[in-house]
CSV table of C-alpha atoms in Angstrom, one decimal:
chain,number,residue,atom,x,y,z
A,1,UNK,CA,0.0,0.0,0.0
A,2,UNK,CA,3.0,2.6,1.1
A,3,UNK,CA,4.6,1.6,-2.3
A,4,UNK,CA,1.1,2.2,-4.4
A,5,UNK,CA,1.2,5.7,-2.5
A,6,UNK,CA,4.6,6.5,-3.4
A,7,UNK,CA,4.5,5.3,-7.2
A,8,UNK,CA,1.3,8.1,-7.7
A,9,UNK,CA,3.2,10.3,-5.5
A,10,UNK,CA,6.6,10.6,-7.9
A,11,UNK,CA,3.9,10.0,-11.1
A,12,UNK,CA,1.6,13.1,-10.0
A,13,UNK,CA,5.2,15.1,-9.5
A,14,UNK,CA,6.4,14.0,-12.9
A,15,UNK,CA,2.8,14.9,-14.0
A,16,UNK,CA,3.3,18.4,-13.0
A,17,UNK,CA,6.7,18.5,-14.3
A,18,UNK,CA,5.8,17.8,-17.7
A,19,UNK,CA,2.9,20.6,-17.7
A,20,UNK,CA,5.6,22.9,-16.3
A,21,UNK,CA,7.5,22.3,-19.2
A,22,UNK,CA,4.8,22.6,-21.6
A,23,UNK,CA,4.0,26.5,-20.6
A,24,UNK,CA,5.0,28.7,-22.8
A,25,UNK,CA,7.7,31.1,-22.9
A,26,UNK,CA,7.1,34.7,-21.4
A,27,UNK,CA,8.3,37.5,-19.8
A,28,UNK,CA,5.6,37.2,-17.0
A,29,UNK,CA,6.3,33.4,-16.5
A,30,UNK,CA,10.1,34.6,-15.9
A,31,UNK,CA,9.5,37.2,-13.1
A,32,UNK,CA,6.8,34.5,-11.7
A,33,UNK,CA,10.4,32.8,-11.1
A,34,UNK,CA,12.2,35.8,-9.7
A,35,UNK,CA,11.8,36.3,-5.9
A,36,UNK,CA,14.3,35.7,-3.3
A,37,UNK,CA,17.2,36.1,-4.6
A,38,UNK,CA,15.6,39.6,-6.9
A,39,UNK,CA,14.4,41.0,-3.5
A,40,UNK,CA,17.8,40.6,-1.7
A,41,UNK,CA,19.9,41.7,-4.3
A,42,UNK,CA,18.1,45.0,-4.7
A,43,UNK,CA,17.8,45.4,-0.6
A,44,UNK,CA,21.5,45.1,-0.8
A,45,UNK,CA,21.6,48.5,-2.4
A,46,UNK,CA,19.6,50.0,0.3
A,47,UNK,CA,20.6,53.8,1.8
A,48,UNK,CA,23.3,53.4,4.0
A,49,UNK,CA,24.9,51.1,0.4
A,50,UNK,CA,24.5,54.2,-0.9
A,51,UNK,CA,26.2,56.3,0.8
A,52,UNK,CA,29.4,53.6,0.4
A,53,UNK,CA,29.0,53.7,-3.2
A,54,UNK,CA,28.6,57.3,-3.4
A,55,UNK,CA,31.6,58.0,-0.8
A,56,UNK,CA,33.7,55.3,-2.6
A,57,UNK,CA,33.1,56.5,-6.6
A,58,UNK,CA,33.5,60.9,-4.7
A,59,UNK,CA,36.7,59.4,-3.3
A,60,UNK,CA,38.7,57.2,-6.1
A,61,UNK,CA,36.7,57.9,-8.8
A,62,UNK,CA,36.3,55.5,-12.2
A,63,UNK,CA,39.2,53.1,-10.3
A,64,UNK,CA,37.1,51.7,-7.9
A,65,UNK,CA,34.5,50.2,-10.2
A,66,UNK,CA,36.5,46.8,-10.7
A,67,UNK,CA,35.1,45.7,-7.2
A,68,UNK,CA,31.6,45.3,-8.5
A,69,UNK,CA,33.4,42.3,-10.9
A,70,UNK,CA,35.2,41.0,-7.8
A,71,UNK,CA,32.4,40.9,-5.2
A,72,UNK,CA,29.2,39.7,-7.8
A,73,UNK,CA,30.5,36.1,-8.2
A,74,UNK,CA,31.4,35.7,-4.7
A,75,UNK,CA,28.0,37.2,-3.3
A,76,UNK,CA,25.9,35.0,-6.1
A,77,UNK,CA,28.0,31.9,-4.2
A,78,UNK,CA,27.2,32.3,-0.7
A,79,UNK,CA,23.5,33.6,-1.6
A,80,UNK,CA,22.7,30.4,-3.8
A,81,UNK,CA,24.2,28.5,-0.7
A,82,UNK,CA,21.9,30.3,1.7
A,83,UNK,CA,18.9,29.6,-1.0
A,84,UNK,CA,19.7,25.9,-1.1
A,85,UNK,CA,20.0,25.3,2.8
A,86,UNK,CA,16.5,27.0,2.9
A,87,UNK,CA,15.2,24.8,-0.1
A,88,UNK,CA,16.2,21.6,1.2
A,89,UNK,CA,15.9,21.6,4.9
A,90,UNK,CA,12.6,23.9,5.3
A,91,UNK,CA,14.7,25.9,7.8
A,92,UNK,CA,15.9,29.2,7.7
A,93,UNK,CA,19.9,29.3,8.8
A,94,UNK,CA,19.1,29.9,12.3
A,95,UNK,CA,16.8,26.9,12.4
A,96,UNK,CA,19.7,24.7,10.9
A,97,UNK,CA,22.3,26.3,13.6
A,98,UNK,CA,19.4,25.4,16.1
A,99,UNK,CA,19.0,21.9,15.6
A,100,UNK,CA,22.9,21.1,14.7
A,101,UNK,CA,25.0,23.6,17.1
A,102,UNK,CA,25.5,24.4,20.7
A,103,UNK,CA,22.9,27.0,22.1
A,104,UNK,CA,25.8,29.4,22.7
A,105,UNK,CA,26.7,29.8,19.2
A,106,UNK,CA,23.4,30.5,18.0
A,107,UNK,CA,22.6,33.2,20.7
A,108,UNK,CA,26.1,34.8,20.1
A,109,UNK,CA,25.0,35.0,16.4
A,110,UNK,CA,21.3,36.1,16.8
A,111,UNK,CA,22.4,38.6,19.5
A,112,UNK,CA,25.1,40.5,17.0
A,113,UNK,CA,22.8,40.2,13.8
A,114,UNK,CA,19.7,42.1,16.1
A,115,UNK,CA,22.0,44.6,17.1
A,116,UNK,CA,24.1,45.3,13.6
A,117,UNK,CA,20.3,44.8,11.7
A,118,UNK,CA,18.4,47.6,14.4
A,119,UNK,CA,21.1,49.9,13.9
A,120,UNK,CA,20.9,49.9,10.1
A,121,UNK,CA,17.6,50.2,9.5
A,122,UNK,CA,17.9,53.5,11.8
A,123,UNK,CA,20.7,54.7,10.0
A,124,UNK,CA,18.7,54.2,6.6
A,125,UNK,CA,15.4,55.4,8.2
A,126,UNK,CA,17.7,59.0,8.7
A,127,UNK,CA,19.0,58.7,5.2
A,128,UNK,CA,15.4,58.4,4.0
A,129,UNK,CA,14.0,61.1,6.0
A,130,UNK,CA,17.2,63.5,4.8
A,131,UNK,CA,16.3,62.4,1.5
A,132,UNK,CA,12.5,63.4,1.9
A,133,UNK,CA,13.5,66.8,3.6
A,134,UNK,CA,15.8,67.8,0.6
A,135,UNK,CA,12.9,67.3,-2.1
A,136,UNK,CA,9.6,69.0,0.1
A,137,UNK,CA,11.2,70.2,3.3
A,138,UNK,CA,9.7,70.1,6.8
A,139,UNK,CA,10.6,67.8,10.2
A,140,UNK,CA,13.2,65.0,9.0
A,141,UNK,CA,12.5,63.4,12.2
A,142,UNK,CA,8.6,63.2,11.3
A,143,UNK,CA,9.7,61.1,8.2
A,144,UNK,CA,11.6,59.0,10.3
A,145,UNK,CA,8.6,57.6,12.2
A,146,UNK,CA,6.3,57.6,8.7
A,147,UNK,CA,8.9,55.6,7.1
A,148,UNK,CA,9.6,53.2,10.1
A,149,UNK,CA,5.9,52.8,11.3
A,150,UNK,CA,4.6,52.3,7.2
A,151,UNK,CA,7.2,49.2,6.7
A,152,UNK,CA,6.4,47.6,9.9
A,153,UNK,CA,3.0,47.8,9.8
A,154,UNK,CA,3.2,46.6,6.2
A,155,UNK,CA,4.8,43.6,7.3
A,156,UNK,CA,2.7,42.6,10.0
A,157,UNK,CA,-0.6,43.4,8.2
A,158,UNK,CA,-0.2,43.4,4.6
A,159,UNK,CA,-1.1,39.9,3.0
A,160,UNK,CA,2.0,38.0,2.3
A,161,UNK,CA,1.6,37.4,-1.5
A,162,UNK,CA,0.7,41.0,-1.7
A,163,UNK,CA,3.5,42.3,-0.1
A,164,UNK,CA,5.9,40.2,-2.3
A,165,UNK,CA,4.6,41.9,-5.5
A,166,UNK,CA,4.9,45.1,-3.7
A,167,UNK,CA,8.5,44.6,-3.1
A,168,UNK,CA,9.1,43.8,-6.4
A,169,UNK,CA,7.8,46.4,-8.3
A,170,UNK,CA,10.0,48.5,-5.1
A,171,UNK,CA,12.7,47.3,-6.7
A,172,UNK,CA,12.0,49.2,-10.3
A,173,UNK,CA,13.4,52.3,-7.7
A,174,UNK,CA,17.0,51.2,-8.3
A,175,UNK,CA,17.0,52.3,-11.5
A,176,UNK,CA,16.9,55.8,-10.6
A,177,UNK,CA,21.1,55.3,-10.3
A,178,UNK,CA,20.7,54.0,-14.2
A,179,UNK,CA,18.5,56.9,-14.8
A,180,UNK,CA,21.0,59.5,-12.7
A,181,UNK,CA,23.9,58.5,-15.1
A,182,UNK,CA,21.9,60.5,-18.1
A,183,UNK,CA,22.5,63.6,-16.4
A,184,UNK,CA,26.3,63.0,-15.2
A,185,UNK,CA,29.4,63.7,-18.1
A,186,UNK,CA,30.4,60.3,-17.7
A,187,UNK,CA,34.1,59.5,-19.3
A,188,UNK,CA,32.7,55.9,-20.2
A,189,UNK,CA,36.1,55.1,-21.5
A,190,UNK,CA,37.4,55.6,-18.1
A,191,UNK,CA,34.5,54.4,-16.8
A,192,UNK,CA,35.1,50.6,-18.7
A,193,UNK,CA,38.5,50.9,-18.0
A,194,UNK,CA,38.2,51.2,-14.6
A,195,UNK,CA,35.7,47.6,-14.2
A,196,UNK,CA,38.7,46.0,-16.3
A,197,UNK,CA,41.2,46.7,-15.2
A,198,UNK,CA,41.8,46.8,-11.0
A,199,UNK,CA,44.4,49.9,-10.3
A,200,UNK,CA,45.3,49.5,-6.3
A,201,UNK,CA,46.5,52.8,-4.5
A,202,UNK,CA,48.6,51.4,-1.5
A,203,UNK,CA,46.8,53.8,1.0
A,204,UNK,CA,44.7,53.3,4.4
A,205,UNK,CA,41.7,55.5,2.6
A,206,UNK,CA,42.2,52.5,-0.5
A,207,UNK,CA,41.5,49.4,1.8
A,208,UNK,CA,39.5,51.1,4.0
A,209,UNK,CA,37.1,51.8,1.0
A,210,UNK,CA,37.5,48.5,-0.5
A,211,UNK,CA,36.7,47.0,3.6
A,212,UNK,CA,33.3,48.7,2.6
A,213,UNK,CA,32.3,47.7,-0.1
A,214,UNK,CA,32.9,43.9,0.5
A,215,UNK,CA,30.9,44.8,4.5
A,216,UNK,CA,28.3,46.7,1.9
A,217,UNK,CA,27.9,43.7,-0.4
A,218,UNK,CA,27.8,40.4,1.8
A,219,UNK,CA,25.9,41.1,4.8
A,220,UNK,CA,24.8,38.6,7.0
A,221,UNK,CA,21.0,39.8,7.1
A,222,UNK,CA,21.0,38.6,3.3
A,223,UNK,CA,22.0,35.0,4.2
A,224,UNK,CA,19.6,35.1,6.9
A,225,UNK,CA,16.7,36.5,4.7
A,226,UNK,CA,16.9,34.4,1.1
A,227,UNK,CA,17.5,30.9,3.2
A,228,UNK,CA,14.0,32.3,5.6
A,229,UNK,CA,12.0,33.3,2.0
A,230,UNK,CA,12.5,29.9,0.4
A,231,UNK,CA,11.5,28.2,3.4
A,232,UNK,CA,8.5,30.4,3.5
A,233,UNK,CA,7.4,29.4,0.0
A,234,UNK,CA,7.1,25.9,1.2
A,235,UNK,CA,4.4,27.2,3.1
A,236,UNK,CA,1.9,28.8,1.5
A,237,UNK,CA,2.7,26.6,-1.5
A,238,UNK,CA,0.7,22.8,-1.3
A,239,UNK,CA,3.2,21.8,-3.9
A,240,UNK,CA,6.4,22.5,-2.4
A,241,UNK,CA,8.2,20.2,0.3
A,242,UNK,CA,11.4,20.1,1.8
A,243,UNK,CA,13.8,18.5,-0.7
A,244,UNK,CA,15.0,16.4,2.2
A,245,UNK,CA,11.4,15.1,2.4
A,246,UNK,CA,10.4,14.8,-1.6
A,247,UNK,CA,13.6,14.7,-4.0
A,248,UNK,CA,12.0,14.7,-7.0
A,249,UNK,CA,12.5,17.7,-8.9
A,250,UNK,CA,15.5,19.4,-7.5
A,251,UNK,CA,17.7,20.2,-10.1
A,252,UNK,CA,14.4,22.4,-11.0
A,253,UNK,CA,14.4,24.2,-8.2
A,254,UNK,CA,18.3,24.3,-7.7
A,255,UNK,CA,18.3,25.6,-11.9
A,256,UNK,CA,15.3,28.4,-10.3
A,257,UNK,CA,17.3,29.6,-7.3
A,258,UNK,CA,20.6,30.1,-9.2
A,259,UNK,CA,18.7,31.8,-12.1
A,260,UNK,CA,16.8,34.2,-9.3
A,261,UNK,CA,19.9,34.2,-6.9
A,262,UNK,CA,22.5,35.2,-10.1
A,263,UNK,CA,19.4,38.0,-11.2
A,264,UNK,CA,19.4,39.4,-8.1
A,265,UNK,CA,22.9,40.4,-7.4
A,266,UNK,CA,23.6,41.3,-11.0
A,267,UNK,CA,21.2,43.8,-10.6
A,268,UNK,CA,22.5,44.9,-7.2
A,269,UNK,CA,25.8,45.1,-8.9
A,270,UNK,CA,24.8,47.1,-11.5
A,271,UNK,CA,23.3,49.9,-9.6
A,272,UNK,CA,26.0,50.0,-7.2
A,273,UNK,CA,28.3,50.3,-10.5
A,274,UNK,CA,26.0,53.1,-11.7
A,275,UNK,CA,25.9,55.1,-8.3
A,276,UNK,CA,30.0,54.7,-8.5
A,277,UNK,CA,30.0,56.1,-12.0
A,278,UNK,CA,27.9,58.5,-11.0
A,279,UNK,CA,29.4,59.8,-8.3
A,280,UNK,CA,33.2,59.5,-9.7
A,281,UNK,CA,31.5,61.6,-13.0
A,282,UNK,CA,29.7,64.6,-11.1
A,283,UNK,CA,31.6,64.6,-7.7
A,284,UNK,CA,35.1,62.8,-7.8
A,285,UNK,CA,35.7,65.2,-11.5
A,286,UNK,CA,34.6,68.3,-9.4
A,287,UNK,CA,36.6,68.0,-6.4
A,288,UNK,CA,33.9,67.0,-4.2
A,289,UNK,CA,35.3,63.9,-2.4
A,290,UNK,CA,33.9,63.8,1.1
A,291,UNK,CA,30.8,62.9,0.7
A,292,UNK,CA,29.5,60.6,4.1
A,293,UNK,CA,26.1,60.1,3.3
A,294,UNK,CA,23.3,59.2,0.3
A,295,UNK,CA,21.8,62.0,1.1
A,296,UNK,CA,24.6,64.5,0.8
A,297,UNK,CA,25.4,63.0,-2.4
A,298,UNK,CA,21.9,63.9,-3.7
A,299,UNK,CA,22.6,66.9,-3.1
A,300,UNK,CA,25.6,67.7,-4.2
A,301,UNK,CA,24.8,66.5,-7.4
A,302,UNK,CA,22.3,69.6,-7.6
A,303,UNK,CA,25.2,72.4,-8.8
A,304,UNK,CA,26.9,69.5,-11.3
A,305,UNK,CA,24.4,67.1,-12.7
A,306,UNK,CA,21.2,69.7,-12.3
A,307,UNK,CA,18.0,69.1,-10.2
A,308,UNK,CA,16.2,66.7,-11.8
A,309,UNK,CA,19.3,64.4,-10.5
A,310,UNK,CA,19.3,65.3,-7.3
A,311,UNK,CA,15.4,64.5,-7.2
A,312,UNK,CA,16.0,61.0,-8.6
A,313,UNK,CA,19.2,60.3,-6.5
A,314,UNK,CA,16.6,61.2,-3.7
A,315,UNK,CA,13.7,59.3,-4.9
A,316,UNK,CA,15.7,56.4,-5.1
A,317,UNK,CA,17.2,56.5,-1.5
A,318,UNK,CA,13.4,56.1,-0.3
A,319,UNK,CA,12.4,53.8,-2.8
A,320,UNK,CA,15.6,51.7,-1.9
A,321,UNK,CA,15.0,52.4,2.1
A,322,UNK,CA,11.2,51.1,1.5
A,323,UNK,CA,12.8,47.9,0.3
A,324,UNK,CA,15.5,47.4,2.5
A,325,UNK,CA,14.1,47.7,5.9
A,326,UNK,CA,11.3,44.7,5.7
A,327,UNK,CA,14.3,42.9,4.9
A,328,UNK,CA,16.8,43.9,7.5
A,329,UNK,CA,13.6,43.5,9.8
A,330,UNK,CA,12.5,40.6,9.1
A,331,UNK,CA,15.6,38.8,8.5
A,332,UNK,CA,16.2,39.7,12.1
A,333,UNK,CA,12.3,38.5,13.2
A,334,UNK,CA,13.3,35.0,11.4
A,335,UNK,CA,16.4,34.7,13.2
A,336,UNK,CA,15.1,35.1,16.4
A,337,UNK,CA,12.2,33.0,16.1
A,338,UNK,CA,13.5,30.4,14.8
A,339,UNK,CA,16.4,30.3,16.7
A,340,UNK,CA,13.7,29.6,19.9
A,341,UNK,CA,11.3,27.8,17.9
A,342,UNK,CA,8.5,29.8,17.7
A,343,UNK,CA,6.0,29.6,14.4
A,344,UNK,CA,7.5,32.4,12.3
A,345,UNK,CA,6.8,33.6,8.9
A,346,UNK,CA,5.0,36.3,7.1
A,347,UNK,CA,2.5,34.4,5.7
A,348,UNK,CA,1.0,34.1,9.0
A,349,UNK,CA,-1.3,36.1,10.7
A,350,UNK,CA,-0.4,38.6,14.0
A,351,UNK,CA,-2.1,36.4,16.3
A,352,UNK,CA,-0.8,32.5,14.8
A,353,UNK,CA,2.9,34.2,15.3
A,354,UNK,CA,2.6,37.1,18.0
A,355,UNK,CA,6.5,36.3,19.2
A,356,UNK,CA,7.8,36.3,15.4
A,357,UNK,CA,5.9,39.4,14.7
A,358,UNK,CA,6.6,41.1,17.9
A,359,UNK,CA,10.7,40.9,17.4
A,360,UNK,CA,10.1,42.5,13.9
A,361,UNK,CA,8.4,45.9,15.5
A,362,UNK,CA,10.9,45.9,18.1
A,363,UNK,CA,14.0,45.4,15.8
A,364,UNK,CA,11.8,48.5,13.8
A,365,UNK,CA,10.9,50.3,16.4
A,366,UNK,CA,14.5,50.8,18.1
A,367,UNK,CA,15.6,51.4,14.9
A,368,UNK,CA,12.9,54.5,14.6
A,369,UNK,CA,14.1,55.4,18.6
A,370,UNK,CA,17.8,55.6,17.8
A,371,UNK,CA,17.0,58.1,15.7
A,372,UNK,CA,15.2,60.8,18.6
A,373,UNK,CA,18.4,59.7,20.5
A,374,UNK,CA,21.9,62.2,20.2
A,375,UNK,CA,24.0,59.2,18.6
A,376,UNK,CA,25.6,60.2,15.4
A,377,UNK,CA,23.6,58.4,12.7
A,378,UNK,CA,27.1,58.1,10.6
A,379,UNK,CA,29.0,56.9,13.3
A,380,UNK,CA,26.5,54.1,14.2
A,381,UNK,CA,26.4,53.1,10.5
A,382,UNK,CA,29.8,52.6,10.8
A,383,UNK,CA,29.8,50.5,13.3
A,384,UNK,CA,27.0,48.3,12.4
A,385,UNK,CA,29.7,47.9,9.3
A,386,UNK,CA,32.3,47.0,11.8
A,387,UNK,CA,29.2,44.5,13.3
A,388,UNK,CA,27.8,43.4,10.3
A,389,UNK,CA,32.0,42.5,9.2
A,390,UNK,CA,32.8,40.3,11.5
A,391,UNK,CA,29.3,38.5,11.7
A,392,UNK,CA,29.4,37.7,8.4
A,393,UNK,CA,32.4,35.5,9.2
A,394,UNK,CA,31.4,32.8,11.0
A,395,UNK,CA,28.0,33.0,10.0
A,396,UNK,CA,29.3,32.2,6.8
A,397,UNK,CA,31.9,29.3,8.1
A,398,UNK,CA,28.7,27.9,9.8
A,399,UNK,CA,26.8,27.9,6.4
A,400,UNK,CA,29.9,26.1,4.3
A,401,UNK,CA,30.0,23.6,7.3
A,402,UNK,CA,26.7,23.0,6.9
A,403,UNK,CA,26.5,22.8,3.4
A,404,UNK,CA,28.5,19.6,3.6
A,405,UNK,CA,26.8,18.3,6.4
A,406,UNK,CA,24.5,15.1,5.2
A,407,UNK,CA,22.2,15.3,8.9
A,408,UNK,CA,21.6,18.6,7.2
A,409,UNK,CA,21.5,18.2,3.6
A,410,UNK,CA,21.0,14.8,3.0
A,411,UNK,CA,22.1,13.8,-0.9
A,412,UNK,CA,22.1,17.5,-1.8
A,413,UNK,CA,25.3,18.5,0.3
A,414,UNK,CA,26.7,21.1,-2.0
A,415,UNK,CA,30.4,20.5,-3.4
A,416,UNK,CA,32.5,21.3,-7.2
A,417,UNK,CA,32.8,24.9,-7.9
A,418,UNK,CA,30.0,26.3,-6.2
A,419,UNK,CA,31.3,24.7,-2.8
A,420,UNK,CA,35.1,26.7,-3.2
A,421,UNK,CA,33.4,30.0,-4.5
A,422,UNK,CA,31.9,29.7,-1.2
A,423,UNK,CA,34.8,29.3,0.8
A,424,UNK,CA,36.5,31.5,-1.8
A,425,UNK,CA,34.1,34.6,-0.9
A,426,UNK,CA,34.3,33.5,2.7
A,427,UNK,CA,37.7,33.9,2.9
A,428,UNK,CA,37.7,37.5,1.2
A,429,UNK,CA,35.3,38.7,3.5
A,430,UNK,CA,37.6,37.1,7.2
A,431,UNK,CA,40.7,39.1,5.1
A,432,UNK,CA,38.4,42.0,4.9
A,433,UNK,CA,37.7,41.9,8.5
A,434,UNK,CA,41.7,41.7,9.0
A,435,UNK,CA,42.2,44.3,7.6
A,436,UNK,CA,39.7,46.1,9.0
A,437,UNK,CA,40.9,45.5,12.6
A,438,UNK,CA,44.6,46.4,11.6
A,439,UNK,CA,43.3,49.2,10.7
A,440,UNK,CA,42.0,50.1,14.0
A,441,UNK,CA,44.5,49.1,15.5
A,442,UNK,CA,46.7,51.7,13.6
């Protein structure tokens, strides 16, 4: 009888295989694919990774953009890693480092990615509401609590499939940056050459920029986040199962991830490349090289580049802000919830995950505090860098170690090329945290 069940079982799946297949080709059957990984790319590029980019391009101009070549195949590794743990246990990464790794560990790891997560989304909430101030004036601090209570509230009370769309089409606001490049005197000659061809200027300001970018790129909350989402599709989707529970079909789905995981951070790239040019083309040419925030780059692109410029540098930091802080709140929500083993996800409602939903306004609502507080929005930025830096490290050991694990992954432990770009990007980000140090040490 179990055998009967499990011959229709693999027959139904290969049923719906083969009408998968049959579907035709179409642009809307292709973003139907794109989720995950599209939504944490773009969040990737969210206000505070602006004011990197901006600050990097104002500082070393064209030279810098070769790091958007280095860090896009090591940040398409370890996301497709996080997307596969996800995929095939059901479990976020917090729920794998629950069930596999001492208590300690995880706590240690929760604890530093609440803290580094709270203070970023204050940092961008100040960015957003410096931002707003600039285009229509009035209290900054007003927009702070509009802009924090509206993407909490979204979270908690928006339907989940809803809220998805809504994120996506949020992500069309990155391409203000493309847009922003029509009104810069870009040297595009330069501009290639410098993606090409890596020129290294053996100065602390040099590493410390290129420190940034990698701390800007691979964050931990992005791990946390893509491995959460693909265990929340399983949820609200009657088809999909853990892959440690129903093989069939995952090359499919491992094909889907890498195609949505490889989207995603070549469009994060290619904004962060265009808000580089951008800057290195209207502020680095002009002289203007200290430039510490998003903001202050919009407007100081208003005497170079012309108004309309400034407005959609502007635009974009609170369309990008909109984005990012469900993300960096709720990556922190699934951490903690699953980490204790509470019923988590956004496809619940308030009251079937109050504990899940309260760590998300709490992880919000600091981050909206922080800002009424006299704490230097830059300097905390910088030292949520400094936080998110040396999380991402053993976060990311933990996710290679368990990528091989077969209690974790069972046939689908992850090896070949993808395994070593793993511990390839891993390694670049522990250097970066070296280096880092020295440098405060100096």
């Amino acid at each position: 009888m179990t055998q009967h069940r499990t011959t229709s079982r693999r027959q139904n799946d290969r049923s719906a295989d083969e009408a998968a297949k049959r579907q035709s080709f179409s642009a809307r059957n292709v973003l139907k694919t794109l989720g995950p990984g599209l939504i944490t790319g773009a969040s990737d590029d969210d206000p505070s990774g602006i004011g990197t980019y901006s600050q990097a391009g104002a500082q070393l101009g064209y030279g810098i953009g070769w790091t958007m070549l280095l860090t896009f195949p090591l940040m398409s590794a370890i996301q497709e890693i996080s997307a596969r743990v996800g995929r095939v246990t059901g479990h976020g990464i917090a729920g794998n480092v629950c069930k596999h790794y001492p208590g300690w560990l995880l706590a240690a790891v929760v604890t530093l990615l609440f803290i580094a997560n709270t203070v970023n989304i204050a940092a961008d909430l100040s960015a957003m509401a410096d931002a707003t101030k600039l285009l229509i004036g009035g209290p900054a601090i007003l927009y702070v609590v509009l802009f924090g209570v509206t993407s909490v509230a979204a979270q908690i009370f928006m339907n989940y499939r809803r809220y998805v769309a809504v994120l996506k089409w949020l992500t069309l606001s990155l391409f203000a940056y493309v847009a922003a490049l029509a009104f810069a005197k870009v040297s595009w000659t330069e501009a290639l050459v410098g993606v090409l061809l890596p020129r290294v200027t053996w100065s602390a300001d040099y590493f410390t920029t290129i420190v940034a970018i990698l701390g800007t790129t691979i964050s931990p909350y992005l791990f946390f986040w893509q491995a959460s989402q693909e265990a929340e599709e399983q949820r609200i989707d009657p088809n999909k199962h853990p892959l440690i529970k129903r093989h069939y079909g995952a090359q499919r789905e491992f094909s889907r991830i890498r195609a949505d995981t490889i989207t995603g951070m070549a469009f994060s790239n290619v904004i962060a490349l265009s808000i580089i040019v951008t800057a290195a083309a209207s502020l680095h040419a002009a002289g203007k090289t200290d430039i510490q925030t998003s903001a202050q780059a919009a407007e100081a692109l208003r005497p170079i580049a012309g108004p309309f410029a400034e407005v959609i540098f502007a635009l974009g930091i609170v369309g990008t802000g909109l984005l990012a802080i469900p993300v960096l709140a709720g990556a922190t929500a699934y951490a903690v919830s699953e980490g204790r083993q509470w019923p988590v996800g956004l496809t619940r409602k308030p009251k079937e995950a109050i504990a899940f939903y309260s760590v998300l306004a709490l992880s919000g609502g600091i981050g909206i505090a922080l800002n009424f507080t006299p704490i230097d929005p830059i300097s905390a930025l910088y030292w949520s860098a400094v936080v998110n830096g040396v999380l991402a490290v053993p976060v990311m050991v933990l996710l290679m170690f368990m990528a091989r694990r077969r209690d974790v992954m069972d046939r689908f432990v992850i090896g070949g090329w993808l395994y070593w770009l793993g511990w390839l990007s891993t390694g670049a980000m522990a250097l970066s945290v070296i280096a880092m140090g020295g440098g405060l040490l100096l």
